[in-house]
XYZ file of C-alpha atoms in Angstrom:
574
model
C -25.408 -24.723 -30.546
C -27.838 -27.066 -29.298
C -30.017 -27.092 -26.482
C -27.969 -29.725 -24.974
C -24.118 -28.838 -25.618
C -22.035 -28.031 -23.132
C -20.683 -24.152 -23.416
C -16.621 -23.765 -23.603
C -16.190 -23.059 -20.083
C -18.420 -26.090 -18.702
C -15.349 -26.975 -16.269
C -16.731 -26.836 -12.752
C -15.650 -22.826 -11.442
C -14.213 -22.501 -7.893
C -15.605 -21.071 -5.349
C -14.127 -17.626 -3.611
C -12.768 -20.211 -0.503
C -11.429 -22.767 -3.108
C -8.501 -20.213 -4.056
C -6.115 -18.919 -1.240
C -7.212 -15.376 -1.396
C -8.660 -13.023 1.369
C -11.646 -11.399 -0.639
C -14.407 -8.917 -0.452
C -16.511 -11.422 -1.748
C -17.866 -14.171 0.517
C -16.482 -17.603 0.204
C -19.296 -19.833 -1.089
C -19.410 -17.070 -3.961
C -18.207 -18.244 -7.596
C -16.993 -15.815 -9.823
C -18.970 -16.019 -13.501
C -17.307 -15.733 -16.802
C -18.278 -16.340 -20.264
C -14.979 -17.617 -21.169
C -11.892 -20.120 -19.755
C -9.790 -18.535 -16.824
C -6.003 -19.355 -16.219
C -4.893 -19.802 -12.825
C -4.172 -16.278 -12.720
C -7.452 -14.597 -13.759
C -9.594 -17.051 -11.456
C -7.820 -16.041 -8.295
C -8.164 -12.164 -9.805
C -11.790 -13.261 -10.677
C -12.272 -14.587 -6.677
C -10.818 -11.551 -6.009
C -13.812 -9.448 -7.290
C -12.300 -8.188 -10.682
C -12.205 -9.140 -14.365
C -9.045 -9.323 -15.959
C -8.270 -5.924 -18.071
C -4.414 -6.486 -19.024
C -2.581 -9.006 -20.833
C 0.158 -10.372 -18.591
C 3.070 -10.118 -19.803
C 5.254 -9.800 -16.880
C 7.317 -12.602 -15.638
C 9.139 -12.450 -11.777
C 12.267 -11.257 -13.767
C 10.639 -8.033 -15.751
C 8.244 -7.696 -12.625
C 11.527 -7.533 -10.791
C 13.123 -5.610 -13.116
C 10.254 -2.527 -13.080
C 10.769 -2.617 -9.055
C 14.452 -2.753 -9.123
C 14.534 -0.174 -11.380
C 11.652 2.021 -9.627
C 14.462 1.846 -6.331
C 16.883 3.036 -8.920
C 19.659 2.612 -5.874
C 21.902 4.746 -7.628
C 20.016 7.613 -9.359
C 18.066 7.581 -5.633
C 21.253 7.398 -3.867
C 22.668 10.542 -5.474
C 19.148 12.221 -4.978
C 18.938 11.702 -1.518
C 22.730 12.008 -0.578
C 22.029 15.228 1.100
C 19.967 13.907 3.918
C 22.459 10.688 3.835
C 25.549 12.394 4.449
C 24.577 15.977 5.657
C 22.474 15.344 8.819
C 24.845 13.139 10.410
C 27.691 12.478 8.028
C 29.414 9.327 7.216
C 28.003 7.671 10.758
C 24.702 8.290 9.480
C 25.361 6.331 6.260
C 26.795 3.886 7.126
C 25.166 2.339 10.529
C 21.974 4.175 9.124
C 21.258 2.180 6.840
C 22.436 -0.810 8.326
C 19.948 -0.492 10.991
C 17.119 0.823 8.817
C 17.644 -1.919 6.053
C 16.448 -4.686 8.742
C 13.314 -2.940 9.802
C 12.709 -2.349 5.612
C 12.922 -6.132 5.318
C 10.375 -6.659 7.818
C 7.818 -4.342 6.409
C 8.732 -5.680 2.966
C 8.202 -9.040 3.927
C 4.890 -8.423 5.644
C 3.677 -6.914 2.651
C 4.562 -9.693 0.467
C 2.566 -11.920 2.878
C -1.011 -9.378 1.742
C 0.231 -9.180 -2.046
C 0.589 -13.196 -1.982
C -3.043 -13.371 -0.747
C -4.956 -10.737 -2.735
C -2.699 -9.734 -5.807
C -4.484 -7.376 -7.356
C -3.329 -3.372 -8.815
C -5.231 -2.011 -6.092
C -2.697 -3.861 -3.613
C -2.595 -1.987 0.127
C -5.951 0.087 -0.801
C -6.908 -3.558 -1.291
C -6.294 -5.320 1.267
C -7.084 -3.020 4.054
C -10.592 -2.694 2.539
C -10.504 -6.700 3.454
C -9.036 -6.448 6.901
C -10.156 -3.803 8.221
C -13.050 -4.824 11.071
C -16.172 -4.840 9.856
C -17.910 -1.235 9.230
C -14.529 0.113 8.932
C -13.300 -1.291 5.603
C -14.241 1.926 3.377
C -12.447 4.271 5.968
C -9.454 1.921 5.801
C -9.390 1.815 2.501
C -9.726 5.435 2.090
C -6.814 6.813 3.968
C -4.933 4.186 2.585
C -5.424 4.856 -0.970
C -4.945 8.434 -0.911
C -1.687 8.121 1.305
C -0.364 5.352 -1.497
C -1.846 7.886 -4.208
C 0.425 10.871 -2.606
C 3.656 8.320 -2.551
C 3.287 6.905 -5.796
C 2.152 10.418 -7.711
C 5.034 12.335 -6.270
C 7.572 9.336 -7.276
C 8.302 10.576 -11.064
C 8.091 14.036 -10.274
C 10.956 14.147 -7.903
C 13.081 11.546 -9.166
C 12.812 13.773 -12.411
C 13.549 16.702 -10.332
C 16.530 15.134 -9.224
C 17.857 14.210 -13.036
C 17.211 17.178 -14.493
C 19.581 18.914 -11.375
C 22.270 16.407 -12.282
C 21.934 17.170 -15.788
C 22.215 20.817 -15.898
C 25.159 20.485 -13.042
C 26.938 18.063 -15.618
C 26.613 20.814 -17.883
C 28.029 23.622 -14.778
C 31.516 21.102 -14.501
C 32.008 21.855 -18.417
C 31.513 25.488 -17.944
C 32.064 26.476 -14.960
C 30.665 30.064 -16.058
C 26.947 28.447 -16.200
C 24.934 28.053 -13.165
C 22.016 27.040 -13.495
C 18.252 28.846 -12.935
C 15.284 27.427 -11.398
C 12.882 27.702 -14.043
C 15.807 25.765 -16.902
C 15.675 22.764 -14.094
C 11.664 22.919 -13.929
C 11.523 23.011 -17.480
C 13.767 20.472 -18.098
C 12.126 18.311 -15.294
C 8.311 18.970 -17.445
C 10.151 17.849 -20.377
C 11.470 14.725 -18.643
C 7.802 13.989 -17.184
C 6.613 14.686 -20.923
C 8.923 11.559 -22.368
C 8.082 9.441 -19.318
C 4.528 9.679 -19.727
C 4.630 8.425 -23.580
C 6.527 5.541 -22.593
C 4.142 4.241 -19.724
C 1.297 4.718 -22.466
C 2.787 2.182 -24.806
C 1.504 -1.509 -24.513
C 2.369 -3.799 -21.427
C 5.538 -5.786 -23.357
C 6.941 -3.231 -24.726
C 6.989 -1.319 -21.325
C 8.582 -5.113 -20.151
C 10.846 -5.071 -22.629
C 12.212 -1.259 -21.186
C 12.230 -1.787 -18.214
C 14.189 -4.722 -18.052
C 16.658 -3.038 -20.254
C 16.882 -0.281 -17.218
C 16.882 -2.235 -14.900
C 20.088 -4.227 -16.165
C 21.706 -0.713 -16.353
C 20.466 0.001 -13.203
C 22.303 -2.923 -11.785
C 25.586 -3.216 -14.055
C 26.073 0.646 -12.872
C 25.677 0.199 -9.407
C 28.612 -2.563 -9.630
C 31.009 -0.214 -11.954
C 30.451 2.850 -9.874
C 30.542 0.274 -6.440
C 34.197 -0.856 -8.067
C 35.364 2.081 -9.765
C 34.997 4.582 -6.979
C 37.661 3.196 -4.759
C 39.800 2.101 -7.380
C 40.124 5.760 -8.983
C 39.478 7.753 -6.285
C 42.972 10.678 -6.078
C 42.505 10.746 -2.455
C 46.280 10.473 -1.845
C 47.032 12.749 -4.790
C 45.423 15.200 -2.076
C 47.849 14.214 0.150
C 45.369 11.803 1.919
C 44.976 8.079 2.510
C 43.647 6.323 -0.370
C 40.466 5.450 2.139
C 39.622 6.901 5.128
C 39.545 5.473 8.456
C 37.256 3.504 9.764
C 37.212 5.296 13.233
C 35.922 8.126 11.704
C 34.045 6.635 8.938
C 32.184 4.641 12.130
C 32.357 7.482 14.721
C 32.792 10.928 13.763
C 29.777 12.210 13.579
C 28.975 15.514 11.299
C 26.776 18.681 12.924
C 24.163 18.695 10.113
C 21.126 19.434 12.470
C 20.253 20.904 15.766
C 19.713 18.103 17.310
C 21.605 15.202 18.936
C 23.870 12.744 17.183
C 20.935 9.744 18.157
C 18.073 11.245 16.630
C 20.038 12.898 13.980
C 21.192 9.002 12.751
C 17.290 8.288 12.585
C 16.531 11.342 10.600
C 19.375 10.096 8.041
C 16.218 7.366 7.590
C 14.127 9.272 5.277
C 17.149 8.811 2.360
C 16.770 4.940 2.692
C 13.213 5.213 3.267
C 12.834 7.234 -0.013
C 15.100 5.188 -1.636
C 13.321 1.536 -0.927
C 10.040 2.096 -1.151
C 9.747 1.257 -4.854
C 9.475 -2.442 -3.557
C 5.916 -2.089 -3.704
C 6.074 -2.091 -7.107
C 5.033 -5.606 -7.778
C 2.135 -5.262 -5.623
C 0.449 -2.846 -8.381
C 1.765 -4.804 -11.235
C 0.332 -8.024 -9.970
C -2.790 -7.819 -12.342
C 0.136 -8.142 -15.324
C 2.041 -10.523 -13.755
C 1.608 -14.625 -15.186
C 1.518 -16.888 -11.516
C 1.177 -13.514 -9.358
C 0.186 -14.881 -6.245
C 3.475 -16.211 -5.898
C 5.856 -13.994 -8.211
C 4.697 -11.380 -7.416
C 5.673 -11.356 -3.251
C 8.605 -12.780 -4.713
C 9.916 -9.855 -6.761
C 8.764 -7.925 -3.673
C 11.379 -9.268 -1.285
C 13.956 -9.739 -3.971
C 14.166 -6.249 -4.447
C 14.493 -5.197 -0.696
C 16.883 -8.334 -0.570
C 18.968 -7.013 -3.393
C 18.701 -3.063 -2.911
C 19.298 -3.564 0.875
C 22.704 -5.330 0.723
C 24.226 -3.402 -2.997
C 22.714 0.167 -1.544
C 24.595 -0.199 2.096
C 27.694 -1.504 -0.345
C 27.136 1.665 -2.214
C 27.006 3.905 1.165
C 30.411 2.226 2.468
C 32.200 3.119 -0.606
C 31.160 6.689 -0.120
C 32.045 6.918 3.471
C 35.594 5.747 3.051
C 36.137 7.983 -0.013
C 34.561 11.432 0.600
C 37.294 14.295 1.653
C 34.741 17.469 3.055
C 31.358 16.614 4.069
C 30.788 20.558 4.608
C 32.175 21.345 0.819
C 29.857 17.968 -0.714
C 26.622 19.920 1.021
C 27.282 23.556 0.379
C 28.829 22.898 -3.358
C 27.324 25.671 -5.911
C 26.444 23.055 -7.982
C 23.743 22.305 -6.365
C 23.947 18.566 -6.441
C 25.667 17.064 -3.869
C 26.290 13.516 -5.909
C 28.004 15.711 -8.366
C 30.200 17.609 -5.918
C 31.630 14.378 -4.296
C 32.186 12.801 -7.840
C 34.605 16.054 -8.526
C 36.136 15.869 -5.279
C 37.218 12.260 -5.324
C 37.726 11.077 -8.745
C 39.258 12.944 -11.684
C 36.781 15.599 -13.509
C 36.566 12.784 -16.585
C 35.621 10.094 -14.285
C 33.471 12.143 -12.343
C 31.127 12.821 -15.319
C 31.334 9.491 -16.966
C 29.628 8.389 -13.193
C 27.445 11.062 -13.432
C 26.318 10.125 -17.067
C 25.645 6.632 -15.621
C 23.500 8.004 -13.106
C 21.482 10.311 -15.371
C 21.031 7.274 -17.402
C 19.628 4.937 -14.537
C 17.845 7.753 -13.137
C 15.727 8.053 -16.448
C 14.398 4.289 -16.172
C 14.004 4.922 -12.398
C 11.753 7.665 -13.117
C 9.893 5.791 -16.068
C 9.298 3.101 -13.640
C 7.851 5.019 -11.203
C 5.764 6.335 -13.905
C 4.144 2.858 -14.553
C 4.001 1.893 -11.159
C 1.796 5.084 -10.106
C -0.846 5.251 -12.825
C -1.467 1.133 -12.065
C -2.475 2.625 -8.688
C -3.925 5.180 -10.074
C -6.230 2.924 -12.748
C -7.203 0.882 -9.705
C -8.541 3.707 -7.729
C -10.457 5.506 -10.560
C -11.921 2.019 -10.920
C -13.438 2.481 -7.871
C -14.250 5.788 -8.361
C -11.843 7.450 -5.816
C -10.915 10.493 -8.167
C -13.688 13.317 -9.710
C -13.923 12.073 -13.382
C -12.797 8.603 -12.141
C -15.095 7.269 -15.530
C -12.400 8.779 -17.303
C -9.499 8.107 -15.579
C -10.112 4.030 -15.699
C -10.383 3.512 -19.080
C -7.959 0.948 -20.555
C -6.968 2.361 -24.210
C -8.510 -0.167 -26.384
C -4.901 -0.020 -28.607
C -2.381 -0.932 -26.209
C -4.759 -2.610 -23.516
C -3.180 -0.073 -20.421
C -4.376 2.587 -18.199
C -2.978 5.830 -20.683
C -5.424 7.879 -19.137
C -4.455 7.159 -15.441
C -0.801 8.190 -16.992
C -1.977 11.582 -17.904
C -3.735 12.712 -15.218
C -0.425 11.543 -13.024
C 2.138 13.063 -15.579
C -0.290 16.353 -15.492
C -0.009 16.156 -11.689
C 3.352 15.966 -11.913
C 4.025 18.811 -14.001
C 2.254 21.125 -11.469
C 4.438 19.431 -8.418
C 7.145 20.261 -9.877
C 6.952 24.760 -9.414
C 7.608 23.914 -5.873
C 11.043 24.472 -7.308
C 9.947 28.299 -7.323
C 8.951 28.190 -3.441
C 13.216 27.598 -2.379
C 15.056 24.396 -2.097
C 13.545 22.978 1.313
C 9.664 23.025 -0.629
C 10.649 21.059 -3.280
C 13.058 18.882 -1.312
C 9.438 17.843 0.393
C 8.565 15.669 -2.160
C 11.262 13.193 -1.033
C 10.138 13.008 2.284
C 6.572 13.511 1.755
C 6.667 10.252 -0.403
C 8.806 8.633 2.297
C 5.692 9.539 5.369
C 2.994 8.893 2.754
C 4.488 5.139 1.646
C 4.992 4.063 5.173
C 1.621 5.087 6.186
C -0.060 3.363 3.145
C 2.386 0.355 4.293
C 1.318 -0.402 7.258
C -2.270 0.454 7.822
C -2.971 -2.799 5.997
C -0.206 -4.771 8.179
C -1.030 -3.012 10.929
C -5.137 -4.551 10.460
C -3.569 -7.506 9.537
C -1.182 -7.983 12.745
C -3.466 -6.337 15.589
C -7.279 -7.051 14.199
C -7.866 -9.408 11.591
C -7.537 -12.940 13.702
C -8.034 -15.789 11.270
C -10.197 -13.723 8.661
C -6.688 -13.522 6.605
C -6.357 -16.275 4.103
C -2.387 -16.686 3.697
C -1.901 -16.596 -0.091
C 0.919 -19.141 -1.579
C 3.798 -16.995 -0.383
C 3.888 -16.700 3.417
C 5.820 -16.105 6.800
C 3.912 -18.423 8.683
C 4.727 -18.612 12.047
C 7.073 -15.395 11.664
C 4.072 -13.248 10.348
C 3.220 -11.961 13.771
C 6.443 -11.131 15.262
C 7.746 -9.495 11.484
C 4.279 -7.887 11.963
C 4.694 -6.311 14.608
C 8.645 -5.131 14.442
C 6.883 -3.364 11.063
C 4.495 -1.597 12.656
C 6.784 -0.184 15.706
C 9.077 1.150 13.137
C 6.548 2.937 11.349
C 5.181 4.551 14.519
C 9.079 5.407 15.840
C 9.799 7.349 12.051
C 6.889 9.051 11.344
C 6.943 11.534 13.221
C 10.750 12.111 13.326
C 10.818 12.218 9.230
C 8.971 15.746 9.563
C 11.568 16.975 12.144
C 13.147 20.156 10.707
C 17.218 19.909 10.867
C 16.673 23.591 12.808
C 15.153 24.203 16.141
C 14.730 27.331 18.302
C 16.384 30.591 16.831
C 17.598 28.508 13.882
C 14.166 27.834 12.408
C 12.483 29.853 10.449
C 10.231 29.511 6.871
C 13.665 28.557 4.548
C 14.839 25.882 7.181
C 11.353 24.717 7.918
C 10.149 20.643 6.560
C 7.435 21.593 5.242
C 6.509 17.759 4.909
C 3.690 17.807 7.439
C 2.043 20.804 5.800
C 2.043 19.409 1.802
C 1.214 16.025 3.319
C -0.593 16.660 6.311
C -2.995 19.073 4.798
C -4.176 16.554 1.673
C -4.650 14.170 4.449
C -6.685 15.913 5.818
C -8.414 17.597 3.100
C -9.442 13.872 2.576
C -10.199 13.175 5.832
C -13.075 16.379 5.939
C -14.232 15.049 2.446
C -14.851 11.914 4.023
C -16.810 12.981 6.634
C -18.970 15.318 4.756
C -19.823 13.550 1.751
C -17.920 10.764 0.922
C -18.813 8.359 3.269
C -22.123 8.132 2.016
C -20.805 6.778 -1.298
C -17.537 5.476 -1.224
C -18.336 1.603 0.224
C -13.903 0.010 -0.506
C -13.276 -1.516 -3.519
C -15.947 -2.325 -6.247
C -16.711 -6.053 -7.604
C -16.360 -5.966 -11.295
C -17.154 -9.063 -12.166
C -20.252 -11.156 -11.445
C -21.002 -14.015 -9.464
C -23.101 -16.852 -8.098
C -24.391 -16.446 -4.779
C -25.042 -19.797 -2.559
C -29.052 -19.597 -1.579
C -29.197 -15.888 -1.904
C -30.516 -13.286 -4.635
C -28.172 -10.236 -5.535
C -26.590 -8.686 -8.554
C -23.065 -6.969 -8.490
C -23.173 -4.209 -10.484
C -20.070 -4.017 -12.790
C -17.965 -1.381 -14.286
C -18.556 -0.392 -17.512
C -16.677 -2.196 -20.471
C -14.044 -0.943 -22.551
C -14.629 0.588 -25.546
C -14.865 -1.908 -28.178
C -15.168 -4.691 -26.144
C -18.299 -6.714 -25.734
C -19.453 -6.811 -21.972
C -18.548 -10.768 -20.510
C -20.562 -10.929 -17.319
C -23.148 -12.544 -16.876
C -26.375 -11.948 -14.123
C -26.015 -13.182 -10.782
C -28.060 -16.476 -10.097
C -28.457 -18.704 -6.821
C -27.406 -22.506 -6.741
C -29.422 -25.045 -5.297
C -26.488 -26.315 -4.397
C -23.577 -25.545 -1.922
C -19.660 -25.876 -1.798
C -17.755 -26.185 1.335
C -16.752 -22.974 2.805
C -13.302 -23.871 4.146
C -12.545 -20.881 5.617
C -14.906 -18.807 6.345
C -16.951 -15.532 5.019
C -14.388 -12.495 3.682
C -17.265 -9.787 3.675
C-alpha cells in the first residue's frame, strides 16, 4: 500500500464520551483498532475491551438463555419447600405477590447499568465505574466474588434438584426403592458432566439450545399451569375440586418458630432463588448484536414474564394442594413430587414430573453458560489463581471452555454437601439467593446514593424513575438479607441439623476474600483491566493488554497523543 492510501478503517473513531457508556476509560480517550467496528464492538471497545465472541445472540435467544436460566418450573419444584413449608399457602401466594414488585425494581435498576456498560463482566463492572474514586477496586472486588458465589453455585443445585426428582420418579414406580445420597450425588456429577460439554460448544449452537429450552420451559409452564386444576381428583377425595380462598389467603401453616409476618418474608428466598437468573443478559451482553439496548431488554422481559406466569403457577398450587404437612415430610424426598401424587392421578403426576426434569435440564445448562461468562470476565482480570488459564477463549469454538471447567469442577465438589444432611446442601439455594442480591445492589446501591452525574444513562433507561426504583431496590435488599439466613428453629429447637448454615458457607468465603484483600490483594488488583488500546488527548500512556488468543494475531496498536481534541460531553469516567 502506498505511502499515501488511506488504511480500511480511516472512518473518523469516537471518542469514549461520543458513545453513551459509563467507562473506566476517560472520555476524550478513543479506542484503537486495526480493523472496522460495528456499533456493538465500538461501544465494547469505549468500554475498555476488544471483542472476543462472535455475537450471535439476538433479544429472543438472549431472552431465551435467561428465561430458561429462571427455569420457573424446574425452580419452582426445587424451591417448593421453603414456598409452601414455612408459611404454607399464605406464604405463596401473597409472598410472591409482594416480593415480585420489589424484584421488578431491582431488575429494572439493573437494566438501567447493563444499558450503559454492557459488557460480560456486568455488576463487577459497573461498580468498578461507580464506585467513588479510590474505592473502585474494593467495589469491584466484593462484588465479583459475591456474583462468582451466585452464579457458580447456580448449576450445581439446580442439578441437585433434578437428579432428586429423577431418582423420586423412579421411587413412585417402585415404591420398594428409596433412594441413597451418594446415587443422587452421582447422578447430580453426571448431570454437571453433560452440562459442561454443552456450554463448551460454539456460541450458536449454544443459541440454538437454549432457545429450544427455553420454548419447553415456557409451553410447560402453561400445560402444567392448565392441567393441574383441570385433573386434579380433589373431590374424588371427598374434597372441593379447589380449595377456598379463605384459607388459601389466610390460613397460615406453622413451618418455623417464628411469627406468621416474618415467616411470609422468609418464604422470599424461593422467589429470590427462583428470579435471579434475570441477570443473565447482563453476562451475555458481549454476544449479544445491539446490546446496549437488547440486552436491558431481555433483562426486564424476563422478570416481566417469570413474575406474572410464576405467581400464576403458585395460585394453582395453593388452591389444589390437600396436606401441606404430608407435601413436606413425604419419603420421597421431593416435595414437587409428593404434591403431584397427591393431587393428580399417579400417570399424570409423572408425565408433570417428566416435564419438569426436562425443563430443569436446560435450566441447569443455562446456568452453566451464564456462570463461566462471569467467570471468563473475571479471570480476564485476573481475579482467580491461574486466571491466564482460565480466560482463554478456545480458538475452535471462539468461547470461554476453560472458564466452564473450572466452574463444572467446582461444581462437582459443591455438590458432597449432600453427605453433610439435607439443611447443608439445601444452602446452596439460599446462599445463591444472599450472594445475587448482594452482587445486585452494591452497583445500584453506588449508583443511587454516590455516583451524582458521573453515570452516563445507556440507551435503555428509567429516567426520572431511576432514583426512586433505586432506592425501593436497595431497602429491599437491606430488609432480606439478613432474614434469608434466619434458621426456621429458635431456642431449644435449634441445633446443628436445623441450623441455615447460609451465613457460614457464604459468610466465611466473604470473608476469606475480604482478609485476602487486605493482605495482599489490594496491592495488585486495581477493577477491571483495559484490553484494548487507545489514544489519549495531550497525554503519553500505554494500556497494557491481555494476551491474544492462541492463533490469533495481536490487533492493538500503541497508544499515541493527538494534537487535537474532541469535545468531552460529559465528563471524565476514571
Amino acid at each position: 500500500m502506498s505511502a499515501d492510501s488511506k488504511p480500511a478503517n480511516s472512518r473518523r473513531k469516537k471518542s469514549v464520551a461520543e458513545e453513551q457508556v459509563t467507562s473506566v476509560l476517560k472520555g476524550e480517550d478513543v479506542p484503537v483498532y486495526t480493523r472496522e467496528l460495528d456499533a456493538d464492538e465500538e461501544v465494547l471497545a469505549a468500554l475498555g475491551y476488544k471483542p472476543e465472541f462472535k455475537r450471535e445472540f439476538s433479544l429472543w435467544t438472549t431472552f431465551c438463555v435467561s428465561f430458561a436460566v429462571l427455569g420457573l418450573l424446574p425452580s419452582f419444584a426445587a424451591t417448593l419447600y421453603y414456598g409452601m413449608g414455612y408459611a404454607g399457602t399464605p406464604g405463596m401466594v401473597w409472598g410472591w405477590l409482594i416480593a415480585i414488585f420489589f424484584i421488578q425494581c431491582v431488575a429494572m435498576s439493573m437494566a438501567e447499568l447493563c444499558s450503559s456498560m454492557p459488557t460480560s463482566g456486568g455488576l463487577y463492572y459497573a461498580a468498578a465505574v461507580l464506585a467513588p474514586p479510590g474505592y473502585g477496586p474494593l467495589a469491584a472486588w466484593l462484588t465479583g466474588w459475591s456474583n462468582w458465589l451466585a452464579q457458580v453455585t447456580g448449576a450445581p443445585s439446580v442439578d441437585y434438584a433434578m437428579a432428586a426428582m429423577i431418582l423420586a420418579a423412579a421411587s413412585i414406580g417402585n415404591p420398594e426403592y428409596v433412594p441413597q445420597n451418594y446415587q443422587i450425588f452421582l447422578l447430580t456429577v453426571f448431570i454437571l458432566l453433560i452440562h459442561g460439554v454443552i456450554s463448551s460448544m460454539p456460541t450458536r449452537w449454544i443459541a440454538n439450545f437454549n432457545s429450544v429450552g427455553s420454548t419447553l420451559n415456557m409451553i410447560a409452564l402453561i400445560v402444567v399451569i392448565v392441567l393441574i386444576p383441570a385433573g386434579t381428583n380433589r373431590d374424588k377425595q371427598g374434597l372441593p375440586k379447589f380449595a377456598s380462598s379463605k384459607v388459601v389467603w389466610g390460613d397460615y401453616y406453622s413451618g418455623t418458630d417464628y411469627p406468621n409476618g416474618l415467616a411470609l418474608l422468609m418464604t422470599f428466598v424461593a422467589l429470590i432463588w427462583t428470579m435471579s437468573g434475570y441477570d443473565a443478559p447482563f453476562h451475555l451482553s458481549e454476544e449479544c448484536s445491539n446490546a446496549n439496548i437488547a440486552a436491558p431488554r431481555a433483562i426486564v422481559l424476563t422478570s416481566s414474564v417469570g413474575g406474572i406466569f410464576g405467581w400464576f403457577l403458585q395460585l394453582v398450587v395453593a388452591y389444589t394442594v390437600v396436606d401441606i404437612d404430608a407435601v413436606i415430610k413425604s419419603d420421597l424426598g421431593q416435595p414437587w413430587a409428593s404434591y403431584l401424587l397427591q393431587v393428580m392421578p399417579q400417570k399424570i403426576a409423572l408425565a408433570i414430573l417428566s416435564l419438569t426434569i426436562l425443563c430443569a435440564f436446560s435450566m441447569g445448562q443455562g446456568c452453566m453458560v451464564a456462570a463461566s461468562r462471569v467467570t471468563f470476565a473475571y479471570a480476564r482480570d485476573d481475579c482467580f489463581p491461574a486466571s491466564h488459564i482460565i480466560k482463554r477463549v478456545n480458538r475452535h469454538t471462539l468461547t470461554p471452555v476453560n472458564a466452564v471447567w473450572f466452574n463444572t469442577i467446582i461444581g462437582c465438589l459443591m455438590v458432597s454437601l449432600i453427605f453433610a444432611g439435607p439443611i447443608a446442601i439445601g444452602a446452596l439455594f439460599s446462599i445463591a439467593a444472599v450472594a445475587a442480591f448482594v452482587a445486585f445492589t452494591i452497583p445500584i446501591f453506588i449508583r443511587v446514593f454516590l455516583v451524582g452525574n458521573r453515570f452516563r444513562p445507556g440507551p435503555w433507561h428509567l429516567g426520572k424513575w431511576s432514583y426512586p426504583i433505586g432506592v425501593l431496590s436497595c431497602s429491599f435488599v437491606a430488609l432480606m438479607v439478613p432474614i434469608l439466613m434466619l434458621p426456621a428453629s429458635r431456642g431449644r429447637n435449634l441445633d446443628p441439623t436445623t441450623m441455615n448454615w447460609t451465613c457460614l458457607v457464604y459468610g466465611a468465603p466473604m470473608l476469606g476474600v475480604i482478609i485476602w484483600w487486605l493482605a495482599d490483594a489490594h496491592k495488585w488488583f486495581k477493577g477491571p483491566k483495559v484490553n484494548i488500546e487507545h489514544q489519549m488527548m495531550g497525554r503519553e500512556a500505554r494500556i497494557e493488554g491481555n494476551s491474544t488468543r492462541e492463533g490469533e494475531e495481536d490487533s492493538s496498536l500503541k497508544t499515541r497523543s493527538l494534537p487535537v481534541s474532541v469535545t468531552n460531553k460529559s465528563g471524565d469516567f476514571a
